[in-house]
Amino acid sequence: MIGDAIDILQTHTNLVSLVGADNIFPIQRKQGSTLPCVVVDITNVRTSETKDESSNIDFISLAILTIATDPKASNTLAGFVREALDKFRGTINGNTYDMWFVDMEMAIDPDDESFVTVLEFTAAQDRDGVQYHT
């Protein structure tokens, strides 16, 4: 899912023009990377499993961080991330998703005085073809 979200973000022209396709990272910011950048992480996966059947839809919670040297740039990037992912419906790399925006928060990282906007999304992943419990 992280790679699929990155693939979607890398198709957003305005976002890529500001951060570059190589500055969108999985899980954590690459050491020595420049700002601005985007980080994609999974914070939770909830299933729709029943007593008889494995989950055919997983609900994946994503945290997307936009990191920049000033709050306006971080917020601008966050807007582009939301444009790319909110209400996304489609198939990426063979996986079918329905995504929606949940929440957004801003903070400052005191270590390097960078500004971070954290966007939360939920992605419902269709898991067709799952088998019954044995």
PDB file of C-alpha atoms in Angstrom:
ATOM      1  CA  MET A   1       0.000   0.000   0.000  1.00  0.00           C
ATOM      2  CA  ILE A   2       2.807   2.456   0.764  1.00  0.00           C
ATOM      3  CA  GLY A   3       4.292   1.941  -2.685  1.00  0.00           C
ATOM      4  CA  ASP A   4       0.886   2.315  -4.308  1.00  0.00           C
ATOM      5  CA  ALA A   5       0.277   5.628  -2.497  1.00  0.00           C
ATOM      6  CA  ILE A   6       3.716   6.837  -3.577  1.00  0.00           C
ATOM      7  CA  ASP A   7       2.924   5.867  -7.175  1.00  0.00           C
ATOM      8  CA  ILE A   8      -0.268   7.956  -7.027  1.00  0.00           C
ATOM      9  CA  LEU A   9       1.566  10.940  -5.512  1.00  0.00           C
ATOM     10  CA  GLN A  10       4.309  10.743  -8.142  1.00  0.00           C
ATOM     11  CA  THR A  11       1.680  11.327 -10.847  1.00  0.00           C
ATOM     12  CA  HIS A  12       0.587  14.660  -9.320  1.00  0.00           C
ATOM     13  CA  THR A  13       2.406  17.230 -11.463  1.00  0.00           C
ATOM     14  CA  ASN A  14       2.252  20.157  -8.999  1.00  0.00           C
ATOM     15  CA  LEU A  15       3.486  18.054  -6.081  1.00  0.00           C
ATOM     16  CA  VAL A  16       6.359  16.540  -8.059  1.00  0.00           C
ATOM     17  CA  SER A  17       7.371  19.957  -9.414  1.00  0.00           C
ATOM     18  CA  LEU A  18       7.948  21.152  -5.825  1.00  0.00           C
ATOM     19  CA  VAL A  19       9.477  18.082  -4.167  1.00  0.00           C
ATOM     20  CA  GLY A  20      10.717  15.904  -7.021  1.00  0.00           C
ATOM     21  CA  ALA A  21       9.677  12.294  -7.539  1.00  0.00           C
ATOM     22  CA  ASP A  22      12.745  11.079  -5.612  1.00  0.00           C
ATOM     23  CA  ASN A  23      11.810  13.080  -2.495  1.00  0.00           C
ATOM     24  CA  ILE A  24       8.662  11.054  -1.747  1.00  0.00           C
ATOM     25  CA  PHE A  25       9.765   8.441   0.790  1.00  0.00           C
ATOM     26  CA  PRO A  26       8.301   5.321   2.407  1.00  0.00           C
ATOM     27  CA  ILE A  27       8.160   5.208   6.223  1.00  0.00           C
ATOM     28  CA  GLN A  28      10.781   7.871   7.013  1.00  0.00           C
ATOM     29  CA  ARG A  29      12.739  10.657   5.413  1.00  0.00           C
ATOM     30  CA  LYS A  30      15.982   9.481   3.881  1.00  0.00           C
ATOM     31  CA  GLN A  31      19.023  10.722   5.781  1.00  0.00           C
ATOM     32  CA  GLY A  32      20.660  13.620   3.964  1.00  0.00           C
ATOM     33  CA  SER A  33      17.630  14.322   1.785  1.00  0.00           C
ATOM     34  CA  THR A  34      16.683  17.893   0.995  1.00  0.00           C
ATOM     35  CA  LEU A  35      13.519  19.752   1.849  1.00  0.00           C
ATOM     36  CA  PRO A  36      10.748  19.874   0.891  1.00  0.00           C
ATOM     37  CA  CYS A  37       9.797  16.215   0.928  1.00  0.00           C
ATOM     38  CA  VAL A  38       6.880  13.852   1.519  1.00  0.00           C
ATOM     39  CA  VAL A  39       6.820  10.723   3.696  1.00  0.00           C
ATOM     40  CA  VAL A  40       4.176   7.972   3.405  1.00  0.00           C
ATOM     41  CA  ASP A  41       3.521   5.538   6.250  1.00  0.00           C
ATOM     42  CA  ILE A  42       0.864   3.035   7.359  1.00  0.00           C
ATOM     43  CA  THR A  43      -0.365   3.518  10.917  1.00  0.00           C
ATOM     44  CA  ASN A  44      -3.020   0.798  11.117  1.00  0.00           C
ATOM     45  CA  VAL A  45      -4.788  -1.955   9.188  1.00  0.00           C
ATOM     46  CA  ARG A  46      -8.297  -3.012  10.190  1.00  0.00           C
ATOM     47  CA  THR A  47      -9.964  -6.018   8.623  1.00  0.00           C
ATOM     48  CA  SER A  48     -13.579  -6.928   7.950  1.00  0.00           C
ATOM     49  CA  GLU A  49     -13.081 -10.562   8.905  1.00  0.00           C
ATOM     50  CA  THR A  50     -16.048 -12.640  10.048  1.00  0.00           C
ATOM     51  CA  LYS A  51     -16.121 -15.930  11.953  1.00  0.00           C
ATOM     52  CA  ASP A  52     -16.522 -17.816   8.654  1.00  0.00           C
ATOM     53  CA  GLU A  53     -14.578 -15.760   6.155  1.00  0.00           C
ATOM     54  CA  SER A  54     -11.291 -13.922   5.842  1.00  0.00           C
ATOM     55  CA  SER A  55     -11.439 -10.180   5.282  1.00  0.00           C
ATOM     56  CA  ASN A  56     -12.401  -9.193   1.756  1.00  0.00           C
ATOM     57  CA  ILE A  57     -11.866  -5.488   2.512  1.00  0.00           C
ATOM     58  CA  ASP A  58      -8.997  -4.078   4.561  1.00  0.00           C
ATOM     59  CA  PHE A  59      -9.168  -0.543   5.940  1.00  0.00           C
ATOM     60  CA  ILE A  60      -5.661   0.917   5.876  1.00  0.00           C
ATOM     61  CA  SER A  61      -4.824   4.092   7.803  1.00  0.00           C
ATOM     62  CA  LEU A  62      -2.149   6.192   6.106  1.00  0.00           C
ATOM     63  CA  ALA A  63      -0.149   9.076   7.523  1.00  0.00           C
ATOM     64  CA  ILE A  64       1.331  11.364   4.877  1.00  0.00           C
ATOM     65  CA  LEU A  65       3.845  13.939   6.118  1.00  0.00           C
ATOM     66  CA  THR A  66       4.768  17.011   4.110  1.00  0.00           C
ATOM     67  CA  ILE A  67       8.001  18.537   5.429  1.00  0.00           C
ATOM     68  CA  ALA A  68       9.316  21.962   4.428  1.00  0.00           C
ATOM     69  CA  THR A  69      11.370  24.878   5.735  1.00  0.00           C
ATOM     70  CA  ASP A  70       8.315  27.109   6.226  1.00  0.00           C
ATOM     71  CA  PRO A  71       4.682  26.470   7.184  1.00  0.00           C
ATOM     72  CA  LYS A  72       3.193  27.851   3.968  1.00  0.00           C
ATOM     73  CA  ALA A  73       5.226  25.455   1.808  1.00  0.00           C
ATOM     74  CA  SER A  74       4.305  22.488   4.031  1.00  0.00           C
ATOM     75  CA  ASN A  75       0.623  23.446   3.824  1.00  0.00           C
ATOM     76  CA  THR A  76       0.802  23.901   0.028  1.00  0.00           C
ATOM     77  CA  LEU A  77       2.298  20.420  -0.334  1.00  0.00           C
ATOM     78  CA  ALA A  78      -0.412  19.045   1.949  1.00  0.00           C
ATOM     79  CA  GLY A  79      -3.035  20.513  -0.379  1.00  0.00           C
ATOM     80  CA  PHE A  80      -1.461  18.739  -3.353  1.00  0.00           C
ATOM     81  CA  VAL A  81      -1.318  15.446  -1.419  1.00  0.00           C
ATOM     82  CA  ARG A  82      -4.996  15.808  -0.585  1.00  0.00           C
ATOM     83  CA  GLU A  83      -5.833  16.541  -4.246  1.00  0.00           C
ATOM     84  CA  ALA A  84      -3.993  13.375  -5.294  1.00  0.00           C
ATOM     85  CA  LEU A  85      -5.380  10.943  -2.698  1.00  0.00           C
ATOM     86  CA  ASP A  86      -8.756  12.207  -1.435  1.00  0.00           C
ATOM     87  CA  LYS A  87     -11.613  10.414  -3.205  1.00  0.00           C
ATOM     88  CA  PHE A  88      -9.169   8.290  -5.213  1.00  0.00           C
ATOM     89  CA  ARG A  89     -10.894   5.247  -6.639  1.00  0.00           C
ATOM     90  CA  GLY A  90      -9.005   2.906  -8.867  1.00  0.00           C
ATOM     91  CA  THR A  91      -6.479   0.163  -9.331  1.00  0.00           C
ATOM     92  CA  ILE A  92      -2.755   0.651  -8.776  1.00  0.00           C
ATOM     93  CA  ASN A  93      -0.322  -2.218  -9.359  1.00  0.00           C
ATOM     94  CA  GLY A  94      -3.234  -4.693  -9.379  1.00  0.00           C
ATOM     95  CA  ASN A  95      -4.675  -3.448  -6.064  1.00  0.00           C
ATOM     96  CA  THR A  96      -8.108  -1.781  -5.964  1.00  0.00           C
ATOM     97  CA  TYR A  97      -8.577   1.149  -3.549  1.00  0.00           C
ATOM     98  CA  ASP A  98     -11.145   3.661  -2.406  1.00  0.00           C
ATOM     99  CA  MET A  99      -9.410   6.444  -0.391  1.00  0.00           C
ATOM    100  CA  TRP A 100     -10.656   9.357   1.657  1.00  0.00           C
ATOM    101  CA  PHE A 101      -9.206  12.188   3.736  1.00  0.00           C
ATOM    102  CA  VAL A 102      -9.676  11.940   7.512  1.00  0.00           C
ATOM    103  CA  ASP A 103      -7.643  14.588   9.373  1.00  0.00           C
ATOM    104  CA  MET A 104      -4.768  17.076   9.197  1.00  0.00           C
ATOM    105  CA  GLU A 105      -2.406  18.533  11.807  1.00  0.00           C
ATOM    106  CA  MET A 106       0.607  20.852  11.650  1.00  0.00           C
ATOM    107  CA  ALA A 107       3.699  20.970  13.858  1.00  0.00           C
ATOM    108  CA  ILE A 108       7.302  22.105  13.926  1.00  0.00           C
ATOM    109  CA  ASP A 109      10.234  19.736  14.308  1.00  0.00           C
ATOM    110  CA  PRO A 110      12.484  21.449  16.872  1.00  0.00           C
ATOM    111  CA  ASP A 111      15.548  19.440  15.813  1.00  0.00           C
ATOM    112  CA  ASP A 112      15.907  21.089  12.414  1.00  0.00           C
ATOM    113  CA  GLU A 113      13.146  23.719  12.663  1.00  0.00           C
ATOM    114  CA  SER A 114      11.247  22.185   9.760  1.00  0.00           C
ATOM    115  CA  PHE A 115       7.482  22.411   9.460  1.00  0.00           C
ATOM    116  CA  VAL A 116       5.482  19.202   9.216  1.00  0.00           C
ATOM    117  CA  THR A 117       1.898  18.756   8.101  1.00  0.00           C
ATOM    118  CA  VAL A 118       0.459  15.316   8.820  1.00  0.00           C
ATOM    119  CA  LEU A 119      -2.490  14.191   6.726  1.00  0.00           C
ATOM    120  CA  GLU A 120      -4.438  11.075   7.619  1.00  0.00           C
ATOM    121  CA  PHE A 121      -6.268   9.013   5.016  1.00  0.00           C
ATOM    122  CA  THR A 122      -8.196   5.769   5.057  1.00  0.00           C
ATOM    123  CA  ALA A 123      -7.834   3.411   2.104  1.00  0.00           C
ATOM    124  CA  ALA A 124     -10.314   0.580   1.670  1.00  0.00           C
ATOM    125  CA  GLN A 125      -8.490  -2.174  -0.213  1.00  0.00           C
ATOM    126  CA  ASP A 126     -10.675  -4.675  -2.044  1.00  0.00           C
ATOM    127  CA  ARG A 127      -9.325  -8.184  -1.488  1.00  0.00           C
ATOM    128  CA  ASP A 128     -11.288 -10.212  -4.033  1.00  0.00           C
ATOM    129  CA  GLY A 129     -10.695 -13.927  -4.089  1.00  0.00           C
ATOM    130  CA  VAL A 130     -10.027 -14.416  -0.365  1.00  0.00           C
ATOM    131  CA  GLN A 131     -10.673 -17.932   0.874  1.00  0.00           C
ATOM    132  CA  TYR A 132     -12.967 -19.214   3.590  1.00  0.00           C
ATOM    133  CA  HIS A 133     -11.454 -20.222   6.906  1.00  0.00           C
ATOM    134  CA  THR A 134     -10.581 -23.888   7.103  1.00  0.00           C
TER     135      THR A 134
END
